[in-house]
Amino acid sequence: MNARDRFCARVNLSTELWGLGMGFEASADEGLLLDLLNTTPVMDGNRRDLIGDGEAGRRWLADHGQRASVEEWETLREVRSVLQDVVRGEQSAGSLAPFLAGVAYRPAGVDDGISWSLDVPEGCGAAARAVLAWGALYESSPGRLRPCANPDCRLFLIDHSKPNTARWCSMARCGNRMKARRHYERTREATR
């Protein structure tokens, strides 16, 4: 067995290399993913699209350290819709495959080891990073990325709590509303 085969036998390349500095900043890309999923909030009873027009979308990309081209924005809007459906269980994870076409990690030997960089086709950087972040969460923390339990809310949350019991995007907003709604319904039923 050659050195490469011995290395691959010791390391599960699909999961363990994820944390070895392959040009993928897990926490930053997790933030990118959650921010992207939450770009269609309900405000004052109306659904808004925070990246719906090109200028706002390119500004969002720039604010998240991504290339701010029209092509990046268009791909970002497409992947957002698919990711939202996947997280809600309305589409299978296989529907994310087109956003990973041509994506690769490229190793390079450096003085202190190996440096990894993400190689993506033009116009797909932010979309690929969001899908890869979803994949990392799906593998490392299954079920922790989910929609808010408030049916009137369109936001998502990543539950980092030990018991994995968070239900709302925000306790102050949706949590209190849902608790107040349930209390009102219980007291109304009791008075009948």
PDB file of C-alpha atoms in Angstrom, residues 7-161:
ATOM      1  CA  PHE A   7      -3.465   8.152   4.421  1.00  0.00           C
ATOM      2  CA  CYS A   8      -6.897   7.640   2.850  1.00  0.00           C
ATOM      3  CA  ALA A   9      -7.410   4.482   4.893  1.00  0.00           C
ATOM      4  CA  ARG A  10      -6.808   6.448   8.108  1.00  0.00           C
ATOM      5  CA  VAL A  11      -8.958   9.458   7.252  1.00  0.00           C
ATOM      6  CA  ASN A  12     -12.568   9.501   6.142  1.00  0.00           C
ATOM      7  CA  LEU A  13     -12.149  12.173   3.479  1.00  0.00           C
ATOM      8  CA  SER A  14     -15.831  13.083   3.374  1.00  0.00           C
ATOM      9  CA  THR A  15     -16.014  14.201   7.000  1.00  0.00           C
ATOM     10  CA  GLU A  16     -12.700  14.401   8.825  1.00  0.00           C
ATOM     11  CA  LEU A  17     -10.853  16.574   6.324  1.00  0.00           C
ATOM     12  CA  TRP A  18     -13.649  19.092   6.741  1.00  0.00           C
ATOM     13  CA  GLY A  19     -12.023  20.503   9.850  1.00  0.00           C
ATOM     14  CA  LEU A  20      -8.404  20.480   8.689  1.00  0.00           C
ATOM     15  CA  GLY A  21      -8.368  23.986   7.243  1.00  0.00           C
ATOM     16  CA  MET A  22      -9.315  23.190   3.651  1.00  0.00           C
ATOM     17  CA  GLY A  23     -10.075  26.819   2.823  1.00  0.00           C
ATOM     18  CA  PHE A  24     -13.501  26.321   4.318  1.00  0.00           C
ATOM     19  CA  GLU A  25     -14.274  28.331   7.424  1.00  0.00           C
ATOM     20  CA  ALA A  26     -17.039  26.234   8.966  1.00  0.00           C
ATOM     21  CA  SER A  27     -18.400  28.814  11.399  1.00  0.00           C
ATOM     22  CA  ALA A  28     -18.316  31.628   8.835  1.00  0.00           C
ATOM     23  CA  ASP A  29     -19.987  29.487   6.191  1.00  0.00           C
ATOM     24  CA  GLU A  30     -22.541  28.249   8.733  1.00  0.00           C
ATOM     25  CA  GLY A  31     -23.361  31.923   9.324  1.00  0.00           C
ATOM     26  CA  LEU A  32     -23.552  32.491   5.561  1.00  0.00           C
ATOM     27  CA  LEU A  33     -25.968  29.546   5.261  1.00  0.00           C
ATOM     28  CA  LEU A  34     -28.259  30.711   8.075  1.00  0.00           C
ATOM     29  CA  ASP A  35     -28.214  34.316   6.861  1.00  0.00           C
ATOM     30  CA  LEU A  36     -29.090  33.111   3.360  1.00  0.00           C
ATOM     31  CA  LEU A  37     -31.964  30.933   4.567  1.00  0.00           C
ATOM     32  CA  ASN A  38     -33.292  33.898   6.547  1.00  0.00           C
ATOM     33  CA  THR A  39     -33.439  36.337   3.608  1.00  0.00           C
ATOM     34  CA  THR A  40     -37.189  35.788   3.184  1.00  0.00           C
ATOM     35  CA  PRO A  41     -38.590  36.988   6.529  1.00  0.00           C
ATOM     36  CA  VAL A  42     -42.178  37.911   7.288  1.00  0.00           C
ATOM     37  CA  MET A  43     -42.313  41.563   8.337  1.00  0.00           C
ATOM     38  CA  ASP A  44     -45.548  43.241   9.362  1.00  0.00           C
ATOM     39  CA  GLY A  45     -47.430  40.232   8.030  1.00  0.00           C
ATOM     40  CA  ASN A  46     -45.812  40.399   4.581  1.00  0.00           C
ATOM     41  CA  ARG A  47     -43.110  38.139   3.180  1.00  0.00           C
ATOM     42  CA  ARG A  48     -40.040  40.097   2.122  1.00  0.00           C
ATOM     43  CA  ASP A  49     -37.118  39.088  -0.051  1.00  0.00           C
ATOM     44  CA  LEU A  50     -33.943  40.732   1.218  1.00  0.00           C
ATOM     45  CA  ILE A  51     -31.961  39.679  -1.874  1.00  0.00           C
ATOM     46  CA  GLY A  52     -34.828  39.950  -4.351  1.00  0.00           C
ATOM     47  CA  ASP A  53     -33.349  42.668  -6.501  1.00  0.00           C
ATOM     48  CA  GLY A  54     -29.882  42.714  -8.001  1.00  0.00           C
ATOM     49  CA  GLU A  55     -28.574  45.673  -6.028  1.00  0.00           C
ATOM     50  CA  ALA A  56     -29.680  44.263  -2.662  1.00  0.00           C
ATOM     51  CA  GLY A  57     -28.426  40.807  -3.600  1.00  0.00           C
ATOM     52  CA  ARG A  58     -25.000  42.025  -4.655  1.00  0.00           C
ATOM     53  CA  ARG A  59     -24.761  44.133  -1.489  1.00  0.00           C
ATOM     54  CA  TRP A  60     -25.654  41.037   0.590  1.00  0.00           C
ATOM     55  CA  LEU A  61     -22.938  39.050  -1.187  1.00  0.00           C
ATOM     56  CA  ALA A  62     -20.344  41.779  -0.603  1.00  0.00           C
ATOM     57  CA  ASP A  63     -21.359  42.074   3.061  1.00  0.00           C
ATOM     58  CA  HIS A  64     -20.706  38.339   3.396  1.00  0.00           C
ATOM     59  CA  GLY A  65     -17.284  38.519   1.743  1.00  0.00           C
ATOM     60  CA  GLN A  66     -18.408  36.904  -1.513  1.00  0.00           C
ATOM     61  CA  ARG A  67     -18.041  37.999  -5.133  1.00  0.00           C
ATOM     62  CA  ALA A  68     -20.850  40.406  -5.879  1.00  0.00           C
ATOM     63  CA  SER A  69     -21.581  39.643  -9.518  1.00  0.00           C
ATOM     64  CA  VAL A  70     -24.990  39.333 -11.137  1.00  0.00           C
ATOM     65  CA  GLU A  71     -24.301  35.654 -11.844  1.00  0.00           C
ATOM     66  CA  GLU A  72     -23.419  35.009  -8.171  1.00  0.00           C
ATOM     67  CA  TRP A  73     -26.644  36.740  -7.100  1.00  0.00           C
ATOM     68  CA  GLU A  74     -28.811  34.756  -9.522  1.00  0.00           C
ATOM     69  CA  THR A  75     -27.268  31.442  -8.423  1.00  0.00           C
ATOM     70  CA  LEU A  76     -27.614  32.473  -4.780  1.00  0.00           C
ATOM     71  CA  ARG A  77     -31.350  33.073  -5.192  1.00  0.00           C
ATOM     72  CA  GLU A  78     -31.760  29.669  -6.842  1.00  0.00           C
ATOM     73  CA  VAL A  79     -29.832  27.784  -4.164  1.00  0.00           C
ATOM     74  CA  ARG A  80     -31.674  29.627  -1.390  1.00  0.00           C
ATOM     75  CA  SER A  81     -35.018  28.363  -2.633  1.00  0.00           C
ATOM     76  CA  VAL A  82     -33.764  24.783  -2.890  1.00  0.00           C
ATOM     77  CA  LEU A  83     -32.026  24.896   0.511  1.00  0.00           C
ATOM     78  CA  GLN A  84     -35.155  26.245   2.181  1.00  0.00           C
ATOM     79  CA  ASP A  85     -37.197  23.403   0.673  1.00  0.00           C
ATOM     80  CA  VAL A  86     -34.584  20.797   1.669  1.00  0.00           C
ATOM     81  CA  VAL A  87     -34.474  22.032   5.275  1.00  0.00           C
ATOM     82  CA  ARG A  88     -38.284  22.033   5.415  1.00  0.00           C
ATOM     83  CA  GLY A  89     -38.319  18.482   4.045  1.00  0.00           C
ATOM     84  CA  GLU A  90     -40.135  19.496   0.850  1.00  0.00           C
ATOM     85  CA  GLN A  91     -37.272  18.406  -1.475  1.00  0.00           C
ATOM     86  CA  SER A  92     -34.576  15.783  -1.225  1.00  0.00           C
ATOM     87  CA  ALA A  93     -30.941  16.626  -0.632  1.00  0.00           C
ATOM     88  CA  GLY A  94     -30.214  15.364  -4.144  1.00  0.00           C
ATOM     89  CA  SER A  95     -31.761  18.546  -5.510  1.00  0.00           C
ATOM     90  CA  LEU A  96     -28.656  20.401  -4.260  1.00  0.00           C
ATOM     91  CA  ALA A  97     -26.331  18.429  -6.562  1.00  0.00           C
ATOM     92  CA  PRO A  98     -26.385  20.938  -9.467  1.00  0.00           C
ATOM     93  CA  PHE A  99     -24.923  23.599  -7.173  1.00  0.00           C
ATOM     94  CA  LEU A 100     -21.886  21.402  -6.498  1.00  0.00           C
ATOM     95  CA  ALA A 101     -21.026  20.658 -10.138  1.00  0.00           C
ATOM     96  CA  GLY A 102     -17.378  21.461 -10.709  1.00  0.00           C
ATOM     97  CA  VAL A 103     -16.672  22.164  -7.022  1.00  0.00           C
ATOM     98  CA  ALA A 104     -13.420  20.729  -5.664  1.00  0.00           C
ATOM     99  CA  TYR A 105     -10.968  21.117  -2.837  1.00  0.00           C
ATOM    100  CA  ARG A 106      -7.426  21.622  -4.079  1.00  0.00           C
ATOM    101  CA  PRO A 107      -4.495  20.705  -1.874  1.00  0.00           C
ATOM    102  CA  ALA A 108      -1.168  22.484  -2.004  1.00  0.00           C
ATOM    103  CA  GLY A 109       2.007  21.600  -0.161  1.00  0.00           C
ATOM    104  CA  VAL A 110       3.207  24.420   2.078  1.00  0.00           C
ATOM    105  CA  ASP A 111       6.089  24.706   4.553  1.00  0.00           C
ATOM    106  CA  ASP A 112       4.011  23.626   7.550  1.00  0.00           C
ATOM    107  CA  GLY A 113       1.829  20.953   5.909  1.00  0.00           C
ATOM    108  CA  ILE A 114      -0.990  21.010   3.410  1.00  0.00           C
ATOM    109  CA  SER A 115      -3.133  23.985   2.528  1.00  0.00           C
ATOM    110  CA  TRP A 116      -6.594  23.399   1.056  1.00  0.00           C
ATOM    111  CA  SER A 117      -8.574  25.800  -1.110  1.00  0.00           C
ATOM    112  CA  LEU A 118     -12.089  25.646  -2.465  1.00  0.00           C
ATOM    113  CA  ASP A 119     -12.244  25.700  -6.252  1.00  0.00           C
ATOM    114  CA  VAL A 120     -15.654  26.635  -7.687  1.00  0.00           C
ATOM    115  CA  PRO A 121     -16.906  27.538 -11.154  1.00  0.00           C
ATOM    116  CA  GLU A 122     -17.378  31.236 -11.855  1.00  0.00           C
ATOM    117  CA  GLY A 123     -20.623  32.582 -10.421  1.00  0.00           C
ATOM    118  CA  CYS A 124     -21.190  29.758  -7.935  1.00  0.00           C
ATOM    119  CA  GLY A 125     -18.958  30.580  -4.955  1.00  0.00           C
ATOM    120  CA  ALA A 126     -21.519  31.655  -2.376  1.00  0.00           C
ATOM    121  CA  ALA A 127     -24.021  29.006  -3.472  1.00  0.00           C
ATOM    122  CA  ALA A 128     -21.420  26.234  -3.204  1.00  0.00           C
ATOM    123  CA  ARG A 129     -20.282  27.449   0.217  1.00  0.00           C
ATOM    124  CA  ALA A 130     -23.875  27.476   1.467  1.00  0.00           C
ATOM    125  CA  VAL A 131     -24.501  23.934   0.201  1.00  0.00           C
ATOM    126  CA  LEU A 132     -21.223  22.692   1.697  1.00  0.00           C
ATOM    127  CA  ALA A 133     -22.117  24.330   5.026  1.00  0.00           C
ATOM    128  CA  TRP A 134     -25.518  22.614   4.891  1.00  0.00           C
ATOM    129  CA  GLY A 135     -23.764  19.303   4.189  1.00  0.00           C
ATOM    130  CA  ALA A 136     -21.387  19.759   7.120  1.00  0.00           C
ATOM    131  CA  LEU A 137     -24.290  20.534   9.466  1.00  0.00           C
ATOM    132  CA  TYR A 138     -26.329  17.649   8.107  1.00  0.00           C
ATOM    133  CA  GLU A 139     -23.473  15.226   8.807  1.00  0.00           C
ATOM    134  CA  SER A 140     -22.142  16.645  12.076  1.00  0.00           C
ATOM    135  CA  SER A 141     -25.356  17.916  13.673  1.00  0.00           C
ATOM    136  CA  PRO A 142     -28.355  16.165  12.117  1.00  0.00           C
ATOM    137  CA  GLY A 143     -31.662  17.861  12.805  1.00  0.00           C
ATOM    138  CA  ARG A 144     -30.152  20.990  14.321  1.00  0.00           C
ATOM    139  CA  LEU A 145     -30.834  23.185  11.292  1.00  0.00           C
ATOM    140  CA  ARG A 146     -34.580  23.595  11.062  1.00  0.00           C
ATOM    141  CA  PRO A 147     -37.401  26.034  10.374  1.00  0.00           C
ATOM    142  CA  CYS A 148     -38.882  28.073  13.199  1.00  0.00           C
ATOM    143  CA  ALA A 149     -41.803  26.272  14.870  1.00  0.00           C
ATOM    144  CA  ASN A 150     -43.997  29.355  14.449  1.00  0.00           C
ATOM    145  CA  PRO A 151     -46.105  28.590  11.345  1.00  0.00           C
ATOM    146  CA  ASP A 152     -46.354  32.320  10.574  1.00  0.00           C
ATOM    147  CA  CYS A 153     -42.553  32.696  10.523  1.00  0.00           C
ATOM    148  CA  ARG A 154     -40.295  31.870   7.578  1.00  0.00           C
ATOM    149  CA  LEU A 155     -36.994  31.979   9.438  1.00  0.00           C
ATOM    150  CA  PHE A 156     -34.636  29.129  10.284  1.00  0.00           C
ATOM    151  CA  LEU A 157     -32.439  28.345  13.258  1.00  0.00           C
ATOM    152  CA  ILE A 158     -29.400  26.260  14.089  1.00  0.00           C
ATOM    153  CA  ASP A 159     -29.837  24.742  17.529  1.00  0.00           C
ATOM    154  CA  HIS A 160     -26.502  24.709  19.320  1.00  0.00           C
ATOM    155  CA  SER A 161     -28.036  23.848  22.688  1.00  0.00           C
TER     156      SER A 161
END
